[in-house]
Coordinates of C-alpha atoms in Angstrom, one line a residue:
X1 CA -22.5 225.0 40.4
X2 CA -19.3 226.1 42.0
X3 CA -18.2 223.2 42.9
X4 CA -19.1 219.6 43.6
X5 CA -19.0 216.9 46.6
X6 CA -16.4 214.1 46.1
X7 CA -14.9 211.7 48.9
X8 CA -11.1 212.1 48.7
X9 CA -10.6 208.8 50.0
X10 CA -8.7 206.1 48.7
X11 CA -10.8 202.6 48.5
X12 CA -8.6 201.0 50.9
X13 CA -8.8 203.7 53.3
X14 CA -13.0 203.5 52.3
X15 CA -12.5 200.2 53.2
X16 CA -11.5 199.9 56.5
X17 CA -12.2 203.1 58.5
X18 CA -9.7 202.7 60.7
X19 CA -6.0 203.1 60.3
X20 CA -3.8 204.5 62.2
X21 CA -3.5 208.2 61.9
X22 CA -0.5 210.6 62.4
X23 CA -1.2 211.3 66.3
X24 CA -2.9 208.4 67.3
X25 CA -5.0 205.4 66.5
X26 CA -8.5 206.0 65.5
X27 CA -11.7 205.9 68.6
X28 CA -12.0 202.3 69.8
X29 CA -15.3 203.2 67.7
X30 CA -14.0 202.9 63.9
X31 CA -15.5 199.9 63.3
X32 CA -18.5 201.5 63.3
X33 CA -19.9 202.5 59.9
X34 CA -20.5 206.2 61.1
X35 CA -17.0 206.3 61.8
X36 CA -15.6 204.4 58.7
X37 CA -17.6 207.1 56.4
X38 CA -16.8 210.3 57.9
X39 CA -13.3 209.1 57.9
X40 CA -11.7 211.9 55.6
X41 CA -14.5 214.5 56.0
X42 CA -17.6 214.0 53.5
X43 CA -16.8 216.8 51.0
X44 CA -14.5 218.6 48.9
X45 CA -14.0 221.4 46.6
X46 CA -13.5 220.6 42.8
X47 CA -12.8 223.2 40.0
X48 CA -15.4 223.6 37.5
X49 CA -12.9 225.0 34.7
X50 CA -10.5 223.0 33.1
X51 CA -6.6 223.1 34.2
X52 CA -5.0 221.4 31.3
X53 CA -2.4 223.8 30.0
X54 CA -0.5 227.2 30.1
X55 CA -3.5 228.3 27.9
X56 CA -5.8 227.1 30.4
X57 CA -4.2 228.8 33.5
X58 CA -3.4 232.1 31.7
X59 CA -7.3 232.1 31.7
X60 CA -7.9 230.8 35.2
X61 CA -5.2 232.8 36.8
X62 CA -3.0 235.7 36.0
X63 CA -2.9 237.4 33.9
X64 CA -6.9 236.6 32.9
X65 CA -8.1 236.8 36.4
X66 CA -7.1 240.3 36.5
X67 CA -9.4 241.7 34.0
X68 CA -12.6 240.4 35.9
X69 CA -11.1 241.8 39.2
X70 CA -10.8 244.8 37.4
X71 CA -14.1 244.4 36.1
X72 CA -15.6 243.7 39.6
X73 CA -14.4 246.5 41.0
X74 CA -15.4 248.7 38.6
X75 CA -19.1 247.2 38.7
X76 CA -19.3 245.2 42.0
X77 CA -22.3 243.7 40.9
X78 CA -20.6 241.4 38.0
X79 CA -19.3 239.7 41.3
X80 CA -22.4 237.5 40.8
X81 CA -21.6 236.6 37.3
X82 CA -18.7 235.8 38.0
X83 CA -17.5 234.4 40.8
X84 CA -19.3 231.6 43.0
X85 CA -20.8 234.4 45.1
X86 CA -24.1 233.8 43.8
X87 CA -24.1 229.8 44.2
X88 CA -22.9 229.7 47.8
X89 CA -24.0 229.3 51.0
X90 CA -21.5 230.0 54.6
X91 CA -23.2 226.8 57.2
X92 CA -22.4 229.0 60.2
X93 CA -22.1 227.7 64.0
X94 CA -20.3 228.3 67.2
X95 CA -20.9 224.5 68.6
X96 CA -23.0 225.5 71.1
X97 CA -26.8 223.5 70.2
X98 CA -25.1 220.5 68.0
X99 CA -28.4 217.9 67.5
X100 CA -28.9 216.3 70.4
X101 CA -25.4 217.0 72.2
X102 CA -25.9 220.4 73.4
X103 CA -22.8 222.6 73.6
X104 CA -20.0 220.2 72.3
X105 CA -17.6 223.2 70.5
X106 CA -16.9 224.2 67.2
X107 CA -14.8 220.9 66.2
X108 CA -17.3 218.3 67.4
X109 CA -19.4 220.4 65.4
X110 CA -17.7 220.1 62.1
X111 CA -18.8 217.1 61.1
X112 CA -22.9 218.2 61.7
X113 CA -22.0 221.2 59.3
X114 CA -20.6 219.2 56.5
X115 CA -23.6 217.0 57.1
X116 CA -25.6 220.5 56.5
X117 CA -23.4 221.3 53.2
X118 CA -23.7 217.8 51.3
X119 CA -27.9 218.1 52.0
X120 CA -27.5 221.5 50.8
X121 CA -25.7 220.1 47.2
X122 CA -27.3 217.1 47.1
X123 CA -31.1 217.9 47.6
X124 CA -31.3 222.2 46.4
X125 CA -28.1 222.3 44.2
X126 CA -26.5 224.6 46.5
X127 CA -22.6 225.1 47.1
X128 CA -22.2 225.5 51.3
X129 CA -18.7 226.1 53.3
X130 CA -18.8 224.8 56.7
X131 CA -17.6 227.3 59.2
X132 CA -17.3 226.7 63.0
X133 CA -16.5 229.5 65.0
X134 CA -14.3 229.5 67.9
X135 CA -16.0 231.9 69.8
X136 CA -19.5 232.4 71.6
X137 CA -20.0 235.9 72.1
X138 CA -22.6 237.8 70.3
X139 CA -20.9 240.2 69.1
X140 CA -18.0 238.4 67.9
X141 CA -20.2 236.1 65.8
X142 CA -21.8 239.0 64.2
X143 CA -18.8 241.1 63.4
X144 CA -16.8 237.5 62.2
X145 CA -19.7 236.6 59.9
X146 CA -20.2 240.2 58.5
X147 CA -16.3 240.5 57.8
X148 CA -17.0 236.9 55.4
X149 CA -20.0 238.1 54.2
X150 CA -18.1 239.3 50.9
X151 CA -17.9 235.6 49.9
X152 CA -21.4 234.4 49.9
X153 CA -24.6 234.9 48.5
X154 CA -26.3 233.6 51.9
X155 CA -25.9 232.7 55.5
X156 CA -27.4 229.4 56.9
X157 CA -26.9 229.8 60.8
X158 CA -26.7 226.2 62.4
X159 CA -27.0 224.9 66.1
X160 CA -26.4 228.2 68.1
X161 CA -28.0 228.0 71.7
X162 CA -31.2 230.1 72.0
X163 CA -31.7 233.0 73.0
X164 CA -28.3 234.3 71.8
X165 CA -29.4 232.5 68.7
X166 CA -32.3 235.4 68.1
X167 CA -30.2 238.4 68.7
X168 CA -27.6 237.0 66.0
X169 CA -29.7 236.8 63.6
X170 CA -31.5 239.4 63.9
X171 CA -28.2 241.9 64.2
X172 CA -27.5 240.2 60.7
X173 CA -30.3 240.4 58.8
X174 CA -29.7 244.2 59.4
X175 CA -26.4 244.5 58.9
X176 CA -26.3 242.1 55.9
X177 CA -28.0 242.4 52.0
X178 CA -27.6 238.6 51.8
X179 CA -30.0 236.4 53.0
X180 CA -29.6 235.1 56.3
X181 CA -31.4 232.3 57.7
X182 CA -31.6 230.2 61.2
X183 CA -32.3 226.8 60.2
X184 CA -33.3 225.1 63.8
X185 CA -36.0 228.3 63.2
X186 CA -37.2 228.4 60.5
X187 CA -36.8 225.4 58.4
X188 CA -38.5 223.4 61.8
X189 CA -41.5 225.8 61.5
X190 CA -41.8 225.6 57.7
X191 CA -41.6 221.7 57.8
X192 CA -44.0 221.9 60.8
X193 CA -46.6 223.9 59.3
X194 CA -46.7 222.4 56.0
X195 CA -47.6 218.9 57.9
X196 CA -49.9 220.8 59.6
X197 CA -51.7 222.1 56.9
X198 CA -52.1 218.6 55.3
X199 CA -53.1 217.1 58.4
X200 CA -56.0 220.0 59.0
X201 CA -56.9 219.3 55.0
X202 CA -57.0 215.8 55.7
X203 CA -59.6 215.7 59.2
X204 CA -61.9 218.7 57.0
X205 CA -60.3 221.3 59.1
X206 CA -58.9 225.0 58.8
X207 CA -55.8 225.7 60.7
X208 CA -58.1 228.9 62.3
X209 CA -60.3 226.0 63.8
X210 CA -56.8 224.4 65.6
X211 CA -56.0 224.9 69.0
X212 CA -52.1 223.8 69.5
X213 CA -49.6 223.2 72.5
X214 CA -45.7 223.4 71.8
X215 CA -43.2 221.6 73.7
X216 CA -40.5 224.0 73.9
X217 CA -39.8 227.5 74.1
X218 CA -36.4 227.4 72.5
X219 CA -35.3 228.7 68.6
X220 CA -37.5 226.3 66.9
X221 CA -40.8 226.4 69.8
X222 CA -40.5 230.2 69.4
X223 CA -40.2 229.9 65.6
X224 CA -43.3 228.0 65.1
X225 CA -45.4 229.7 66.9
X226 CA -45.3 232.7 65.2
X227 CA -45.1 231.0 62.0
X228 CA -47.7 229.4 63.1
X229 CA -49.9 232.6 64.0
X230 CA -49.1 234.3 60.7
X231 CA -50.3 231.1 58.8
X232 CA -53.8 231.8 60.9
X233 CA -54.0 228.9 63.9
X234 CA -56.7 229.3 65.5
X235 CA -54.7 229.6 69.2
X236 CA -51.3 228.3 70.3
X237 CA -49.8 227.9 73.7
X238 CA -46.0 227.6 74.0
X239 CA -44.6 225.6 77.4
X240 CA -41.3 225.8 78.7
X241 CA -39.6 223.6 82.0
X242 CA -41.9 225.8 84.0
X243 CA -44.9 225.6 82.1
X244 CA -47.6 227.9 79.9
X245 CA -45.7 230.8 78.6
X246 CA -48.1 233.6 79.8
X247 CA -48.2 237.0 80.4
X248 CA -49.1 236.5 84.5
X249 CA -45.1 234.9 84.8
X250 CA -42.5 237.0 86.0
X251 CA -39.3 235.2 85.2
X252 CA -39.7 235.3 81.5
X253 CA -36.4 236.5 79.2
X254 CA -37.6 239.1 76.3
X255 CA -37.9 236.6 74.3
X256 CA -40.6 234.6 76.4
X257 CA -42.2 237.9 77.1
X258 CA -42.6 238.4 73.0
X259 CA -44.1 234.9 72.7
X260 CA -46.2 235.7 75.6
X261 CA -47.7 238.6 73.5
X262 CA -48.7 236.8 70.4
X263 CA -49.7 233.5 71.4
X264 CA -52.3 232.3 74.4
X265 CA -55.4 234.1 73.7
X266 CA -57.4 231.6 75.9
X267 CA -55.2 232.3 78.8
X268 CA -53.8 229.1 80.1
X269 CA -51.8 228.8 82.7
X270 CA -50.3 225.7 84.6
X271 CA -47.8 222.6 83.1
X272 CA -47.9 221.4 79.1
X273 CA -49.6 218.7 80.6
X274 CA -52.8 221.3 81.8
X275 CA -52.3 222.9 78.4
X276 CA -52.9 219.9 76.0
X277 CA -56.5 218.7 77.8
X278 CA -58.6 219.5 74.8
X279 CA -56.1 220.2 72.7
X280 CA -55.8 219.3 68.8
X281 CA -52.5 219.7 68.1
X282 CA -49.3 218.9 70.0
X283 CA -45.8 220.0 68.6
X284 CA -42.9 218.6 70.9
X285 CA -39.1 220.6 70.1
X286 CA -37.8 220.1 73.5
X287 CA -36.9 217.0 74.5
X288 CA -38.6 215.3 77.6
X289 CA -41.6 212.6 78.0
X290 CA -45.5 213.8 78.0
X291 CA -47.5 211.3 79.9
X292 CA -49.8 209.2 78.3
X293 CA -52.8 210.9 80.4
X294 CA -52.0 214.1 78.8
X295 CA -52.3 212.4 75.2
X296 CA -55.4 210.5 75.8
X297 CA -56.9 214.1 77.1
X298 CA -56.3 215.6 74.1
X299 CA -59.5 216.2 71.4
X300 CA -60.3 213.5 69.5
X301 CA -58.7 213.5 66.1
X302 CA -55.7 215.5 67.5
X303 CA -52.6 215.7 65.7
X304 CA -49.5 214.8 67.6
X305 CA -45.8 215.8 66.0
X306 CA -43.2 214.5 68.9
X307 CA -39.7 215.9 66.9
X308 CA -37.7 215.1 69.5
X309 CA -34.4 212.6 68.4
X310 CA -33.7 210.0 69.0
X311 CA -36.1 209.8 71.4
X312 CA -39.9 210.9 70.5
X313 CA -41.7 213.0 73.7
X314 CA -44.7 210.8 72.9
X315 CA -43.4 207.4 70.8
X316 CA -45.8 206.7 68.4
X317 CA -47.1 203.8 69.4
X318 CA -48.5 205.9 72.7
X319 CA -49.9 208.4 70.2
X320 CA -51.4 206.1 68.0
X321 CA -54.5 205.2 70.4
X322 CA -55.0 208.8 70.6
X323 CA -54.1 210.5 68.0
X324 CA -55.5 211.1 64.1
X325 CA -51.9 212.0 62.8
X326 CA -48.8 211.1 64.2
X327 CA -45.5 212.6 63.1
X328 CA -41.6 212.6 64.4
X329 CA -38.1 213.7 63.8
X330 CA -37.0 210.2 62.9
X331 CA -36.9 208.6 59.2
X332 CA -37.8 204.7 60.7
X333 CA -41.7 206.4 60.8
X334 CA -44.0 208.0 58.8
X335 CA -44.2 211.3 58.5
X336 CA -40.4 212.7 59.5
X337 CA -40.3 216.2 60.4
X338 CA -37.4 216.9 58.6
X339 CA -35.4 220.3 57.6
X340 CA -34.1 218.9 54.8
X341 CA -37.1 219.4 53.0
X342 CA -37.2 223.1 53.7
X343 CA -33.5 224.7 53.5
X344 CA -31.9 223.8 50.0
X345 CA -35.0 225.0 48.2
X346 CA -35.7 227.8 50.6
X347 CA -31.9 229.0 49.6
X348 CA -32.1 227.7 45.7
X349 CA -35.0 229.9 45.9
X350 CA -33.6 232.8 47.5
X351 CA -30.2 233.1 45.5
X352 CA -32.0 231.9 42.2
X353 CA -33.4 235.8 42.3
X354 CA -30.8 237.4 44.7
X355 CA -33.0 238.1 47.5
X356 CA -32.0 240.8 50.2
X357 CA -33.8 238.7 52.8
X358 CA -35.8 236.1 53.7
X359 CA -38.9 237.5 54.0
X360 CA -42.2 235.4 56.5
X361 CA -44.1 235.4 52.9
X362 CA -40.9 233.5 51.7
X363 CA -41.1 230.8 54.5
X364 CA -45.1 230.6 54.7
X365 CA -44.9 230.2 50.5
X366 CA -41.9 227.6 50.7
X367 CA -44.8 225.4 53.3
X368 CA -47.6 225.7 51.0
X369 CA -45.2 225.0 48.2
X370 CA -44.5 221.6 50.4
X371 CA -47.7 220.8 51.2
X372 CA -48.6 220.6 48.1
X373 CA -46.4 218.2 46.8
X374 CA -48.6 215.4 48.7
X375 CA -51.5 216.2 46.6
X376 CA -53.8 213.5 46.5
X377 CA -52.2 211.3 48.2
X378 CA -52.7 212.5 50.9
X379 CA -52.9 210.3 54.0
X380 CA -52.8 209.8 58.0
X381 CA -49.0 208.1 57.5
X382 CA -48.4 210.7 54.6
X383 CA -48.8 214.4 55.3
X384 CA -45.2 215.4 54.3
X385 CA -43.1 214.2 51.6
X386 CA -39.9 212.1 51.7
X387 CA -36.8 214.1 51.6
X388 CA -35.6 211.7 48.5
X389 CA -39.2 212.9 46.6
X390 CA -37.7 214.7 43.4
X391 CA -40.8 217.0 43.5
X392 CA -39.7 219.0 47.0
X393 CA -36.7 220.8 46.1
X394 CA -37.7 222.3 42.6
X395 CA -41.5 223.4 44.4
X396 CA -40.2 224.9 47.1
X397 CA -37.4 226.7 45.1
X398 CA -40.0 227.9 42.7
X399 CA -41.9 229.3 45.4
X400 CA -39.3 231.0 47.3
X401 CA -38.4 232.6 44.3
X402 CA -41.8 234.0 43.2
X403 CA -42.8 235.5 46.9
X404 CA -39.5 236.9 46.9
X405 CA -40.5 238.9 43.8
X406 CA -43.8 239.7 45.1
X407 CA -42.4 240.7 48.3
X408 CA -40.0 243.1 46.4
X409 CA -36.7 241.7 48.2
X410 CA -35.2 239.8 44.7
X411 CA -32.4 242.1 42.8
X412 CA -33.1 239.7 39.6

């Protein structure tokens, strides 16, 4: 790959975590271990040629360089031969969703999307460049990312407030031949519905004889349900602060009025909490507390995934007198809804056979692909791999890469 993640730091500096800097002392908050390793920034970029001699740079630089330039332009293609083009991924945000934190700007950001680039190297073998834009408007995001596009051989949107966060990608995926992807979308709703799948396989079910409620009517709510409704649910309801997402409200954005079209066929109406009585499945993206009543109403052997961090909208130990499978966001339980396991290989996938796009056969192949990897061991604490399982990445990759050749998006 293009290049590879080191830590910079000196061992003393390692050490400690908090020196003085030039500017200040560091947050009354070093001591903490969060602090002491992000001290530095957690990557780097390191050559992959040698630099060792005149002989070296002649080749590395001018005047070699200047033959492949001249070769590139010539055949723009050979830019993915020969450059890290094909290897590399731009993390893109404006700061405005970060975790947990909301809208905290693009340098609070920064440290989320190196966070995003190591996961990307460590668990797909993917090169990523954090970039946090100092603007919010749409069309300023899409004309700055278009105008880098030249660089990389995919776009990996991050933490961008919904419903702008629709229209950007979108306007992208147009505008771009690269693959461009909104990971608090997409890679929730793969994750999501690859647990799902196990969890149907493991009560005797089909997903068409599921009946599901989401929390949350934001990028990753809207996201699932329609991933969900291509992979065949039976019915899903989507709730936001106000309640059911239906076709009777009149203060719905476009957006809401879209989900309102695919999703609801039985018609509900009313709070989340109205929605989940007889319910099998509940997905919670939003943040908040269900009541306990609302659990206990739900059909026996439901499925409860409460993915909101740090803290659960059902904990599990509520969910656990109700519920056949239990899943969250966090890696202290079983069964962590994590997009870790969905991204890097998605990607590897994607720029292993130059995809266009990322196509919904790519993303509903990537969860079978990850399904799968439980086999038989499959279990009510173990419905989704671990993110450290060796298995994920190369299955999901592998995947990706074969719908994207069915689909007719990959170049090789």
């Amino acid at each position: 790959m293009a290049a590879e993640i080191v830590n910079p730091r000196s061992d003393s500096e390692s050490r400690t975590g908090h020196e003085e800097k030039d500017g200040g002392a560091e947050p009354l908050e070093s001591f903490d271990p969060a602090f002491a390793l992000h001290r530095g920034g957690k990557m780097a970029v390191q050559a992959t040629v040698p630099l060792r001699d005149k002989d070296d740079l002649s080749l590395a630089y001018t005047p070699g360089v200047a033959k492949v330039c001249s070769a590139i332009a010539e055949q723009p293609d050979l830019v993915h031969d020969y450059t890290w083009k094909s290897s590399v991924v731009a993390v893109v945000t404006d700061g405005t969703a970060v975790l947990g934190l909301g809208d905290i700007g693009p340098e609070a950001s920064l440290p989320v999307m190196e966070g995003k680039a190591i996961l990307f190297k460590q668990f797909g073998g993917v090169d990523a460049v954090p970039l946090a834009l100092d603007c919010t408007d749409v069309d300023e995001i899409v004309e700055t990312v278009v105008r880098l596009a030249p660089s990389f051989g995919g776009v990996n949107l991050e933490d961008i407030s919904a419903p702008r966060c629709f229209e950007i990608e979108q306007r992208l995926q147009e505008l771009l031949d690269i693959p461009v992807f909104h990971d608090d979308q997409h890679g929730t709703a793969v994750v999501s519905l690859a647990a799902l799948r196990n969890a149907a396989r493991l009560s005797g079910r089909s997903l068409g004889e599921l009946r599901a409620v989401i929390s949350g009517a934001g990028a990753a709510g809207v996201a699932i349900a329609k991933m969900l409704v291509e992979a065949g649910i039976g019915d899903v309801a989507v709730a936001d602060r106000k309640g059911v997402v239906s076709r009777d409200r009149e203060d719905l954005t476009p957006v809401k009025r879209e989900v309102a079209r695919f999703t609801n066929k039985a018609g509900l109406s009313g709070s989340l909490e109205d929605a989940l009585a007889g319910a099998d499945v509940f997905i919670g993206v939003s943040g908040g507390t269900v009541a306990e009543t609302a659990v206990a109403s739900m059909a026996e052997g439901a499925f409860v995934f409460a993915m909101a961090n740090p803290d659960p909208e059902v904990l599990p130990e509520i969910a656990h007198k109700y519920a056949a499978v239990v899943a969250t966001g966090r890696s202290d339980f079983p069964n962590q809804i994590n997009n870790v396991l969905a991204f890097p290989g998605i990607f590897a996938g994607a720029l292993q056979v130059r995809a266009s796009r990322i196509t919904e056969g790519m993303k509903l192949a990537a969860a079978e692909a990850l399904a799968a990897v439980v086999g038989d061991d499959l279990a009510p604490d173990y419905v989704i791999p671990s993110p450290f399982d060796e298995r994920v990445a190369p299955a999901v990759t592998a995947a990706v890469a074969a719908a994207a050749r069915a689909e007719g998006v990959a170049r090789r």
